PDB file of C-alpha atoms and ligand atoms in Angstrom:
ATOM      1  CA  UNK A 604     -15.111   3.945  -9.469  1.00  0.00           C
ATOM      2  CA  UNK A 605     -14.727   2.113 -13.075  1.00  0.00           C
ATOM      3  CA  UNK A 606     -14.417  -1.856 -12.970  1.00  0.00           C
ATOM      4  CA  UNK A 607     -10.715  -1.226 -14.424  1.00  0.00           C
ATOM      5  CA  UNK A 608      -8.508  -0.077 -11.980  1.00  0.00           C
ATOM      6  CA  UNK A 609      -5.192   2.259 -12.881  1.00  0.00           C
ATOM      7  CA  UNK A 610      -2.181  -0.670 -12.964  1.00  0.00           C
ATOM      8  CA  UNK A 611       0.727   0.023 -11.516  1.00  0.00           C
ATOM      9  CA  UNK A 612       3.926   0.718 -13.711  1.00  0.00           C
ATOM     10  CA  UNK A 613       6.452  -2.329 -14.075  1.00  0.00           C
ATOM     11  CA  UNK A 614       8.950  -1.818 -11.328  1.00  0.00           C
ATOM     12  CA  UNK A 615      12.728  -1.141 -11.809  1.00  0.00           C
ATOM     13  CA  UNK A 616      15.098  -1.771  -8.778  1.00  0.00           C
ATOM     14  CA  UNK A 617      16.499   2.337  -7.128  1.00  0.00           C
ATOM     15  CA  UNK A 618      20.016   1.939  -6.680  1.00  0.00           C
ATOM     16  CA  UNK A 619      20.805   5.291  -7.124  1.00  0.00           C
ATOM     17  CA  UNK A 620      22.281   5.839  -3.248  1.00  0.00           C
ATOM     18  CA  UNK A 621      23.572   2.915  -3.238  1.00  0.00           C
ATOM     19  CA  UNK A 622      27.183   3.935  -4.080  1.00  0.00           C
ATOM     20  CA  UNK A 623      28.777   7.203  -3.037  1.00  0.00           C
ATOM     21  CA  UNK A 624      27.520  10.267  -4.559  1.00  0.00           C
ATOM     22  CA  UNK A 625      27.772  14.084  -4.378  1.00  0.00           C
ATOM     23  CA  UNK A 626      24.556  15.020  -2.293  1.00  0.00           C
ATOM     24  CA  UNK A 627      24.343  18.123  -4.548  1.00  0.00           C
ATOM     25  CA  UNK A 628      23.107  16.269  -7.863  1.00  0.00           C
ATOM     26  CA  UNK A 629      19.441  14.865  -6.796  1.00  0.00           C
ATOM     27  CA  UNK A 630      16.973  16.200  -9.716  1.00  0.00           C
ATOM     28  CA  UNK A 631      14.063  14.541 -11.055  1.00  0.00           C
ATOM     29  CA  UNK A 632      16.092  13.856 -14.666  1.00  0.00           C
ATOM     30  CA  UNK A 633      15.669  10.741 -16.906  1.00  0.00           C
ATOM     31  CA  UNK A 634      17.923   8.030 -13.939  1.00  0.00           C
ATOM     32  CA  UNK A 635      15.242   9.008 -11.167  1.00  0.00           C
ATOM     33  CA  UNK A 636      12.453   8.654 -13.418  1.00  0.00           C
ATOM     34  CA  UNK A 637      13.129   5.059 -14.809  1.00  0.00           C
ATOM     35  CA  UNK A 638      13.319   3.894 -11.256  1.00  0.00           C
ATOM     36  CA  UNK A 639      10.935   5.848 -10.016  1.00  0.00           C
ATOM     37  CA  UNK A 640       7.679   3.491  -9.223  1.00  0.00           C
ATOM     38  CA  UNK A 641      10.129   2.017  -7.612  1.00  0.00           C
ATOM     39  CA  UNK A 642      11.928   4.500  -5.162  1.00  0.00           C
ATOM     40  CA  UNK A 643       8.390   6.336  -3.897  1.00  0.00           C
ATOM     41  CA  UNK A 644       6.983   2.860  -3.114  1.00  0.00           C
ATOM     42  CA  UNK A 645       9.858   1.620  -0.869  1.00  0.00           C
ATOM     43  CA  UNK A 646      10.593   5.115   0.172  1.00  0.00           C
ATOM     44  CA  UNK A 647       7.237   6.659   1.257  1.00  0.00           C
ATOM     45  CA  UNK A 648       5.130   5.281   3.829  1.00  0.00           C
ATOM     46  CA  UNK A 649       1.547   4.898   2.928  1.00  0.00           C
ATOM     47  CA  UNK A 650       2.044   5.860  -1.046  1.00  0.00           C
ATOM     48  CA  UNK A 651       0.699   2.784  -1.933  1.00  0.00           C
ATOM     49  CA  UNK A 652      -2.629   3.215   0.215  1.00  0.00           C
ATOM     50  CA  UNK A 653      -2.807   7.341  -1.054  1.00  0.00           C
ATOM     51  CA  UNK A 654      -2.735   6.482  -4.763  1.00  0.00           C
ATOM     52  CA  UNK A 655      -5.893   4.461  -4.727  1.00  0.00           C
ATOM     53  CA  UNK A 656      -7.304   6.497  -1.648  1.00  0.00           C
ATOM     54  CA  UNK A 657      -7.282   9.544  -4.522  1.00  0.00           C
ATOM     55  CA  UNK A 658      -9.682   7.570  -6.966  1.00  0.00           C
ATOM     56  CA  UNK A 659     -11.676   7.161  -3.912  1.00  0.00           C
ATOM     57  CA  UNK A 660     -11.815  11.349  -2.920  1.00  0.00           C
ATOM     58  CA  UNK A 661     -11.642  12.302  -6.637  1.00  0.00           C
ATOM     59  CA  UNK A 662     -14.697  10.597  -7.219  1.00  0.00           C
ATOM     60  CA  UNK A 663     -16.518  12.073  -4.068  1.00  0.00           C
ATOM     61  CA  UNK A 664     -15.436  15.533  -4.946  1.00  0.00           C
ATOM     62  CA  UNK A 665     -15.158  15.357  -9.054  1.00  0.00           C
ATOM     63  CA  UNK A 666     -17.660  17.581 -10.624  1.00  0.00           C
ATOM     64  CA  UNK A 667     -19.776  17.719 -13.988  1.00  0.00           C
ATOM     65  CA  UNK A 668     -18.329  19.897 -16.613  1.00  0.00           C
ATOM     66  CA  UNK A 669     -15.236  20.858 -14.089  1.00  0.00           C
ATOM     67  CA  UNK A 670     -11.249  20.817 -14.658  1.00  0.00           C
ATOM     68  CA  UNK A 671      -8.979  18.738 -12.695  1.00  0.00           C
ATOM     69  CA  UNK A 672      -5.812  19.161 -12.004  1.00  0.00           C
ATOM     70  CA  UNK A 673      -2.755  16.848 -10.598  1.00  0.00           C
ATOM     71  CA  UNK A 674       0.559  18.688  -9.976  1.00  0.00           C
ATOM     72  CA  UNK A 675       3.397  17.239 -10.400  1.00  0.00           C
ATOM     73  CA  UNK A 676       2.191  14.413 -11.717  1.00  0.00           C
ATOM     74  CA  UNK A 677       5.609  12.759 -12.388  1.00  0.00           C
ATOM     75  CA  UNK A 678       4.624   9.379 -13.675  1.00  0.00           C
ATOM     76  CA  UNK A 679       1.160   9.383 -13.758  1.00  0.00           C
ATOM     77  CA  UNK A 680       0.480   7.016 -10.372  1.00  0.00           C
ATOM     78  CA  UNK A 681      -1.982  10.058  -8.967  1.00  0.00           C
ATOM     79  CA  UNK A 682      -3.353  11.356 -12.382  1.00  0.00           C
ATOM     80  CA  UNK A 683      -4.376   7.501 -13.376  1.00  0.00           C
ATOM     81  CA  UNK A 684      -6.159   7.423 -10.013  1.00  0.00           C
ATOM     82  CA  UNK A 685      -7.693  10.414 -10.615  1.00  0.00           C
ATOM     83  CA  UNK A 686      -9.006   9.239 -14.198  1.00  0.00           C
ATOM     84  CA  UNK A 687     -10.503   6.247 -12.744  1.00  0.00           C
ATOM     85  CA  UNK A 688     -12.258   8.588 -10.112  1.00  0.00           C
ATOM     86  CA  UNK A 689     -13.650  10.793 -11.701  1.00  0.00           C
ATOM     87  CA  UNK A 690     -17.600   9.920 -12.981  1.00  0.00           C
ATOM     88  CA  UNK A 691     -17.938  12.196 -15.474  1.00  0.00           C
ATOM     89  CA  UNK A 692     -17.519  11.834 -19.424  1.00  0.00           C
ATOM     90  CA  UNK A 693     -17.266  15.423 -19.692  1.00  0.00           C
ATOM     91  CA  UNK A 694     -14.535  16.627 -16.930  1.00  0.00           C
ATOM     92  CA  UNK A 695     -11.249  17.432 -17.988  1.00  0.00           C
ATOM     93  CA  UNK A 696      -8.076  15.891 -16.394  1.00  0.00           C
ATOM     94  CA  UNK A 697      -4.652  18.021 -16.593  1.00  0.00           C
ATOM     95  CA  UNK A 698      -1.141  16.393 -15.565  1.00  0.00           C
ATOM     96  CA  UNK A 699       1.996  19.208 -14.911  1.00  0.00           C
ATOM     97  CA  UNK A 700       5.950  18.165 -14.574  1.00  0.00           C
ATOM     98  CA  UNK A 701       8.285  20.088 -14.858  1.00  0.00           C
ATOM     99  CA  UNK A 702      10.909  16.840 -15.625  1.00  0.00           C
ATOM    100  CA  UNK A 703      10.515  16.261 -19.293  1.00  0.00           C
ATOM    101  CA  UNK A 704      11.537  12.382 -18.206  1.00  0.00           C
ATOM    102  CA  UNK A 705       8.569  12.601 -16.232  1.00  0.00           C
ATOM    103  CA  UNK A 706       6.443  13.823 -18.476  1.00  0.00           C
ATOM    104  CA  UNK A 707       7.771  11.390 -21.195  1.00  0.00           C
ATOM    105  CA  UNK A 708       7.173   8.397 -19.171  1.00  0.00           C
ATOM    106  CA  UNK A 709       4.133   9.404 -18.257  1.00  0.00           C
ATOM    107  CA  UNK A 710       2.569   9.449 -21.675  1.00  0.00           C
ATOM    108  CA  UNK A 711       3.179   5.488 -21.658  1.00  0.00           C
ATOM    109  CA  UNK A 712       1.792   4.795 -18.927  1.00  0.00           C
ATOM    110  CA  UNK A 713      -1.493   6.601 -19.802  1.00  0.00           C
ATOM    111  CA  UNK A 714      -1.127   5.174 -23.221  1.00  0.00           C
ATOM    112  CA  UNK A 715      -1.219   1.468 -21.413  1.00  0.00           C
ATOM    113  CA  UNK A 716      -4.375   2.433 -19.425  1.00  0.00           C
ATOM    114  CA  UNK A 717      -7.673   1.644 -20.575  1.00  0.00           C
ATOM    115  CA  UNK A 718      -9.913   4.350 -19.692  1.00  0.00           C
ATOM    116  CA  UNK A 719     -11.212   6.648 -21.700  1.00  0.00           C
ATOM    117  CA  UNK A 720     -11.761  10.065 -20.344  1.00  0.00           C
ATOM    118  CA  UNK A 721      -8.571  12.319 -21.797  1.00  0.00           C
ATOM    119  CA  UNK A 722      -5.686  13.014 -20.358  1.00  0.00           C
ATOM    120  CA  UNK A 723      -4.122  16.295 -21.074  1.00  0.00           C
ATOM    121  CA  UNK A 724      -0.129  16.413 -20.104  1.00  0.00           C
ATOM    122  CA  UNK A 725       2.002  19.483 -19.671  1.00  0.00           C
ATOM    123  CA  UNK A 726       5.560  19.689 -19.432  1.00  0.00           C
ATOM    124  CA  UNK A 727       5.720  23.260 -17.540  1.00  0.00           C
ATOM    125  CA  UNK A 728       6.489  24.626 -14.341  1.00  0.00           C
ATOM    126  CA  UNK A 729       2.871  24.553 -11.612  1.00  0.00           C
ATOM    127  CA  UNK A 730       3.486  27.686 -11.148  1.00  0.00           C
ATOM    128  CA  UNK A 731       2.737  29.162 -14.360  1.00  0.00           C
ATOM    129  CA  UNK A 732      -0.480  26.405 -14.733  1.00  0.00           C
ATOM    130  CA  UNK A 733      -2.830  27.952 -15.790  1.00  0.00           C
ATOM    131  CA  UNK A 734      -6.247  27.060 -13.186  1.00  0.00           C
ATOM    132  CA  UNK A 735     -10.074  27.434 -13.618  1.00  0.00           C
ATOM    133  CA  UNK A 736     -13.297  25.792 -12.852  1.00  0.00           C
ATOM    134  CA  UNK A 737     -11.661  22.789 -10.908  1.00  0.00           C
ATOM    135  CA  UNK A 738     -13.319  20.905  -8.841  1.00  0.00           C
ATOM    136  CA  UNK A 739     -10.182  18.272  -7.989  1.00  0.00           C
ATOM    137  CA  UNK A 740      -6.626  19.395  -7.888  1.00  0.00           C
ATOM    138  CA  UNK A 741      -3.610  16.625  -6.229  1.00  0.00           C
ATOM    139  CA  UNK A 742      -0.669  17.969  -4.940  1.00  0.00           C
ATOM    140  CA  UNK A 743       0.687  14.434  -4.298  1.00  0.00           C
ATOM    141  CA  UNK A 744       3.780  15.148  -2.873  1.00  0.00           C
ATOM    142  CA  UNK A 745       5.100  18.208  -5.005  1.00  0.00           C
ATOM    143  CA  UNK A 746       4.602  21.034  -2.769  1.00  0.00           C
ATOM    144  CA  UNK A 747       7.281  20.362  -0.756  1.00  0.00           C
ATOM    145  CA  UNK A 748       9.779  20.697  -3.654  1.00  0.00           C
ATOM    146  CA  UNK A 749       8.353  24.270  -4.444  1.00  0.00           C
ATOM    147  CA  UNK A 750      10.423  27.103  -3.200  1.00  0.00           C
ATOM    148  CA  UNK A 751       8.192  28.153   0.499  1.00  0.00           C
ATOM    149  CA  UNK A 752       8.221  31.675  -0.517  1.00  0.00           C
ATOM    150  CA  UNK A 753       5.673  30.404  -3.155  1.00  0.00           C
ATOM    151  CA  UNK A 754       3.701  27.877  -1.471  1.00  0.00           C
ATOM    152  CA  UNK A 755       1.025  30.426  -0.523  1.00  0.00           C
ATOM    153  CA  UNK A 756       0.588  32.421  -3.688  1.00  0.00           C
ATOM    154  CA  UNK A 757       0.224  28.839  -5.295  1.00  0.00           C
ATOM    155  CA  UNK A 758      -2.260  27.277  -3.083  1.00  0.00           C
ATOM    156  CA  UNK A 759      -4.274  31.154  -2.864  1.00  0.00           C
ATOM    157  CA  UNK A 760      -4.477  30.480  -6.766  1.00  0.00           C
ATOM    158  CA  UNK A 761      -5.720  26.777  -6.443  1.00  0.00           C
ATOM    159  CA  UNK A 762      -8.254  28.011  -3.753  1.00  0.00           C
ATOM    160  CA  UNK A 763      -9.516  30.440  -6.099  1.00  0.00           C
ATOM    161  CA  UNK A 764      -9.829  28.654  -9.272  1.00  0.00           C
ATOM    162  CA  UNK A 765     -11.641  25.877  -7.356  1.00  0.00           C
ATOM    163  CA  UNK A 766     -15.676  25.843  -7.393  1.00  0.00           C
ATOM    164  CA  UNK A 767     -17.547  25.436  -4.318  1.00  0.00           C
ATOM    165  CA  UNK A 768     -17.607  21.832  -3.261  1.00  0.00           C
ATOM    166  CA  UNK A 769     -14.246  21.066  -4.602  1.00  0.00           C
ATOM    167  CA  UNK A 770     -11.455  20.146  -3.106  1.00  0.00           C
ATOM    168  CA  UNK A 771      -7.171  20.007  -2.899  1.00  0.00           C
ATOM    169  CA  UNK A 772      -5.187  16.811  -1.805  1.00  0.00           C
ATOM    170  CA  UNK A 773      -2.441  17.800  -0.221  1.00  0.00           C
ATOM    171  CA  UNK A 774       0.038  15.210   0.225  1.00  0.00           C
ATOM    172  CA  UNK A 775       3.292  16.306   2.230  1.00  0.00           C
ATOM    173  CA  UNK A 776       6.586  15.208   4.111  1.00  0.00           C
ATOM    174  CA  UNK A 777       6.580  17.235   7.109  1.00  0.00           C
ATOM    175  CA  UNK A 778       8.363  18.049  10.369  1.00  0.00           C
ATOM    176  CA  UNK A 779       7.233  18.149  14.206  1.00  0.00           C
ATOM    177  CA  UNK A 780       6.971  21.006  16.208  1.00  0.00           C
ATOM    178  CA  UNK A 781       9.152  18.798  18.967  1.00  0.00           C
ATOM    179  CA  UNK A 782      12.574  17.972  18.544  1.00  0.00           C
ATOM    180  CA  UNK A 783      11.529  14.259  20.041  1.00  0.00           C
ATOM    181  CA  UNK A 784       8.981  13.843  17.943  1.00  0.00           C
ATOM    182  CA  UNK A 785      10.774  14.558  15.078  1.00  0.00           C
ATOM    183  CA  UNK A 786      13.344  12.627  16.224  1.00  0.00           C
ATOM    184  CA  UNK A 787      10.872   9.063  16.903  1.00  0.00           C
ATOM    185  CA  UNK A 788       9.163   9.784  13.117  1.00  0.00           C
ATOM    186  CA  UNK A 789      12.747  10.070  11.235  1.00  0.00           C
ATOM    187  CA  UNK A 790      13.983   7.108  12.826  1.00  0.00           C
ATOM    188  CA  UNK A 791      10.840   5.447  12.343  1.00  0.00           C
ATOM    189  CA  UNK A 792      10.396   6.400   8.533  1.00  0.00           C
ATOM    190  CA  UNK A 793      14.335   5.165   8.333  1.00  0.00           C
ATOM    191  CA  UNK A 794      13.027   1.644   9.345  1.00  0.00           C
ATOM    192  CA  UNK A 795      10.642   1.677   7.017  1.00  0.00           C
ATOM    193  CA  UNK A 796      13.369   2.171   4.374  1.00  0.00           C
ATOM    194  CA  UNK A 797      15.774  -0.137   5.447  1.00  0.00           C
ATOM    195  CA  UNK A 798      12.722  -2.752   5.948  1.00  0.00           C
ATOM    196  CA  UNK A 799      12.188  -2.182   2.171  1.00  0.00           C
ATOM    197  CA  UNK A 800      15.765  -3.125   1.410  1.00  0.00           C
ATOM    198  CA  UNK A 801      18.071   0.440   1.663  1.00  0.00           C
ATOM    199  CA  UNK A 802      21.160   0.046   3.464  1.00  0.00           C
ATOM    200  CA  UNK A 803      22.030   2.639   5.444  1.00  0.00           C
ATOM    201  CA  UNK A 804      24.488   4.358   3.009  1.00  0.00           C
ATOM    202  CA  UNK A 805      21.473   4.687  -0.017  1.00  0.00           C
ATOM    203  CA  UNK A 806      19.431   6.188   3.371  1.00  0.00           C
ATOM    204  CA  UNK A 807      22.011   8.571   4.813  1.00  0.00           C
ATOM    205  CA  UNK A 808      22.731  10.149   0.836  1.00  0.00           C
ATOM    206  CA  UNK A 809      18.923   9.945  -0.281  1.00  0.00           C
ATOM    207  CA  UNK A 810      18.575  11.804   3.046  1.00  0.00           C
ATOM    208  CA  UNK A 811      21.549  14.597   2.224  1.00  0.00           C
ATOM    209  CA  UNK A 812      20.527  14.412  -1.190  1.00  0.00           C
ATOM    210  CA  UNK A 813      16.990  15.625  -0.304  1.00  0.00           C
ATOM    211  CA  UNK A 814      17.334  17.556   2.162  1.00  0.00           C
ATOM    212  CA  UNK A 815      18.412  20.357  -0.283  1.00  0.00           C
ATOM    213  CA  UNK A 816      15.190  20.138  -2.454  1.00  0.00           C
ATOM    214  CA  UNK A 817      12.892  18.982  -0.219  1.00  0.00           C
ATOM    215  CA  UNK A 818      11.813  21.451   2.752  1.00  0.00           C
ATOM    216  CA  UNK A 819       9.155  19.751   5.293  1.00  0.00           C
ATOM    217  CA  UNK A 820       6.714  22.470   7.135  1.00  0.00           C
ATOM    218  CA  UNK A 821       4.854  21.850  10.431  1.00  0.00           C
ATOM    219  CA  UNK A 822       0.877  20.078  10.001  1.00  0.00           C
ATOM    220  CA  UNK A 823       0.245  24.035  11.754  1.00  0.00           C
ATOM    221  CA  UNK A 824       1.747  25.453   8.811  1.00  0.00           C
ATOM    222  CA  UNK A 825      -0.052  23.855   6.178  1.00  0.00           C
ATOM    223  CA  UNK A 826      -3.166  24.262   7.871  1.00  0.00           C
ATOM    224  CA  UNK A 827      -2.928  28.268   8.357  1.00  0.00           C
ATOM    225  CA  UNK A 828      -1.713  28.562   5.301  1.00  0.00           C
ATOM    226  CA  UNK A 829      -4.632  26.280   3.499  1.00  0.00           C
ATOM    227  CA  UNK A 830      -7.195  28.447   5.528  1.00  0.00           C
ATOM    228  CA  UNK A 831      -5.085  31.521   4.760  1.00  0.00           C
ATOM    229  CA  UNK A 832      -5.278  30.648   0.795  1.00  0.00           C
ATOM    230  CA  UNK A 833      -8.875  30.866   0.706  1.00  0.00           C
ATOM    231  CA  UNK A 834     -10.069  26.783   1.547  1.00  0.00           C
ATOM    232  CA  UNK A 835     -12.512  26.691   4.859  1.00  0.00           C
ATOM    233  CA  UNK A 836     -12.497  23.365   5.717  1.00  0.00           C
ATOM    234  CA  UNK A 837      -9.056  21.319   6.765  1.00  0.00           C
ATOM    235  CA  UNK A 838      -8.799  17.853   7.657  1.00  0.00           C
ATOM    236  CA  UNK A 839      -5.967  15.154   7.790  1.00  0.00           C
ATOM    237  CA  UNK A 840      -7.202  11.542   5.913  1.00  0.00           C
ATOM    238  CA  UNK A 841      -4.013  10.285   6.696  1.00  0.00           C
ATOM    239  CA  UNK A 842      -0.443  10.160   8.576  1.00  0.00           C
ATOM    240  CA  UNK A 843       2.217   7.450   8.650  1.00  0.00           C
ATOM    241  CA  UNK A 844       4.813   8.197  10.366  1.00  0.00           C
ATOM    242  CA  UNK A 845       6.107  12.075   8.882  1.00  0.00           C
ATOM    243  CA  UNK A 846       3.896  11.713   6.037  1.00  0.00           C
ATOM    244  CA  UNK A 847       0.403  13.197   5.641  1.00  0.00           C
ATOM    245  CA  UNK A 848      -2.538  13.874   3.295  1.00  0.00           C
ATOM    246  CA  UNK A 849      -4.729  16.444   3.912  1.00  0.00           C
ATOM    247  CA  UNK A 850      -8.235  17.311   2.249  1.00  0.00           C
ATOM    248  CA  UNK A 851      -8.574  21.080   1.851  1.00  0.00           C
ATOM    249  CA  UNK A 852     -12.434  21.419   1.252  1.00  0.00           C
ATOM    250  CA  UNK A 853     -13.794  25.111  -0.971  1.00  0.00           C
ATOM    251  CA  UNK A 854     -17.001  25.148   0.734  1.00  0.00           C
ATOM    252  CA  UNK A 855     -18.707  28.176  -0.659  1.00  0.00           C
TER     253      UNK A 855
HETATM  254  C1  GEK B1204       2.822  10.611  -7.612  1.00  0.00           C
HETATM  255  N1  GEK B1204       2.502  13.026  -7.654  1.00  0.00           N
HETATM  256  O1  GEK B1204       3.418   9.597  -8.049  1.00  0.00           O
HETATM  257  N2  GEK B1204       6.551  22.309 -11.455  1.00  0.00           N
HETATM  258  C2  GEK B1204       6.159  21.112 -11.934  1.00  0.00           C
HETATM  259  N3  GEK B1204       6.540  19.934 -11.373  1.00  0.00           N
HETATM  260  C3  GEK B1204       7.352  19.988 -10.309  1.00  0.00           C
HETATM  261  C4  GEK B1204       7.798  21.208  -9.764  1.00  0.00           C
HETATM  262  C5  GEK B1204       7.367  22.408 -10.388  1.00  0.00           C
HETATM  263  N4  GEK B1204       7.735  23.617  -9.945  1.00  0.00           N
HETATM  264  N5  GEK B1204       8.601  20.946  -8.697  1.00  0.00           N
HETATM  265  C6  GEK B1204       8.661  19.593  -8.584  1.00  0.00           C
HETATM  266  N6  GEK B1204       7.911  19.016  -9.563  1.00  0.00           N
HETATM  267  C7  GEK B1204       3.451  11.957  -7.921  1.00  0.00           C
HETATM  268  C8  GEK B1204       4.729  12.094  -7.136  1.00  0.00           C
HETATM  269  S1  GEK B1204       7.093  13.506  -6.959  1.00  0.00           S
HETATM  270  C9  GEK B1204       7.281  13.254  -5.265  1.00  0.00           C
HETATM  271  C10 GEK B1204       5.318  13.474  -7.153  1.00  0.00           C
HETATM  272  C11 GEK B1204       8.604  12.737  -4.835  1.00  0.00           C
HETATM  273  C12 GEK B1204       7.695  17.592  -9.807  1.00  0.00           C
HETATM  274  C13 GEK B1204       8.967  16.769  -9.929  1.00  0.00           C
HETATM  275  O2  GEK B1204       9.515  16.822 -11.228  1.00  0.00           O
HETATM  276  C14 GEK B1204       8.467  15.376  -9.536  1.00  0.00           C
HETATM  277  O3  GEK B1204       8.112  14.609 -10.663  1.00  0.00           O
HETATM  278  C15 GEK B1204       7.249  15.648  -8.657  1.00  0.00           C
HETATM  279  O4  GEK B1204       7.035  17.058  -8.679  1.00  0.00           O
HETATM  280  C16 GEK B1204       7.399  15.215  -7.196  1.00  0.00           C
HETATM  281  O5  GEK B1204       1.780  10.567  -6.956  1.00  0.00           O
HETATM  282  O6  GEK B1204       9.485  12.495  -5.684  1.00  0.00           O
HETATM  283  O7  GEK B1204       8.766  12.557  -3.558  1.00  0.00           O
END
């Protein structure tokens, strides 16, 4: 870890939801990115523990000489963590969005950061990202936006470009195999919101809104799948509420 740690974006006030809206029209376009710092924070439970939790994993898992990658990097609050994890002059760091008002954000705030090692940004689909020698790759929330009929080719070509020892973040949304369950966590996570200030109209359209881009698996699913990719080792660093991250480890 370097003495100066990734600061956080200035913060702009999501009112997107807050007045009636056609569920239909959520994209990650130039409104959603200028309040964006903004809307995962108060939205996500435990975002602001991952991000620096990632500096702490990137640097335990970061090799000499090795690529990594952060997909869907949107702003830069994962890739920044990365950069300040990573020990090595000589690693490359790669950022991919697919939102050019991602992307173009994101330049600034790696611009306003003061480390040193390069960032490399891409404004191109993760699917066609090109992968080798990586030793860290952060899926910080961005599977779960890619179509599931690609999820596995995706993460079989992450497991494969990574070299032994490295590793995949895998942040996710996801359901419960019980209808209770699922039930307690929702309402649970919908506290969380409305104890960050949403009223229960910007909740109820977020949650339309999303629920036709977003599509939450089972922690069995990603698991199988991980191990099914070509990663041997599985573990979950952390839950709150219907949010995870999970550590997929290339052993050999
Ligand atoms: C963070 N990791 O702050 N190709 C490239 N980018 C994509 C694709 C795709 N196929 N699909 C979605 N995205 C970040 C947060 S946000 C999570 C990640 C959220 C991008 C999309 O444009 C958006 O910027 C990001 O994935 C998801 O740690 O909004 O809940």
């Amino acid at each position: 870890m370097t003495d100066g740690k990734a600061k956080p974006p200035e913060q702009i006030t999501d009112r997107l939801f807050a007045t009636e809206r056609n569920p239909e029209d959520f994209r990650f376009d130039a409104s959603v990115a200028r309040v964006f710092p903004d809307m995962i924070r108060r939205s996500v439970p435990g975002y602001t523990t991952i991000i620096p939790m990632i500096e702490v994993i990137t640097e335990q898992y970061a090799q000499p000489g090795s690529h990594c990658y952060d997909l869907g990097c949107s702003l830069g609050a994962s890739t920044l963590a990365m950069r300040h994890g990573i020990p090595y002059q000589d690693c490359t760091l790669v950022g991919v969005d697919n939102s050019s008002a991602m992307i173009e954000r994101c330049e600034h705030y790696i611009a306003l950061d003061d480390h040193d090692l390069p960032v490399t940004l891409r404004c191109e689909d993760l699917l066609e990202t090109e992968l080798s020698m990586a030793s860290v790759t952060t899926l910080n929330f961005t599977l779960q936006f890619v179509p599931p009929e690609h999820r596995l080719s995706l993460l079989t070509r992450i497991a494969r470009a990574t070299l032994p020892g490295g590793a995949l973040i895998l942040s996710e949304k996801i359901r419960f195999e019980s209808d209770r369950e699922q039930e307690i966590q929702t309402r649970l996570h919908h506290e969380f919101k409305r104890a960050n200030g949403y009223s229960d109209l910007e909740i109820s359209q977020k949650r339309a809104a999303i629920e036709q881009v977003l599509i939450p698996e089972t922690l069995t699913e990603h698991r199988e799948r991980l191990l099914k990719a070509g990663f041997e080792q599985v573990l979950v660093w952390y839950q709150c509420f219907n949010f995870v991250s999970m550590l997929a480890i290339k052993t050999r």
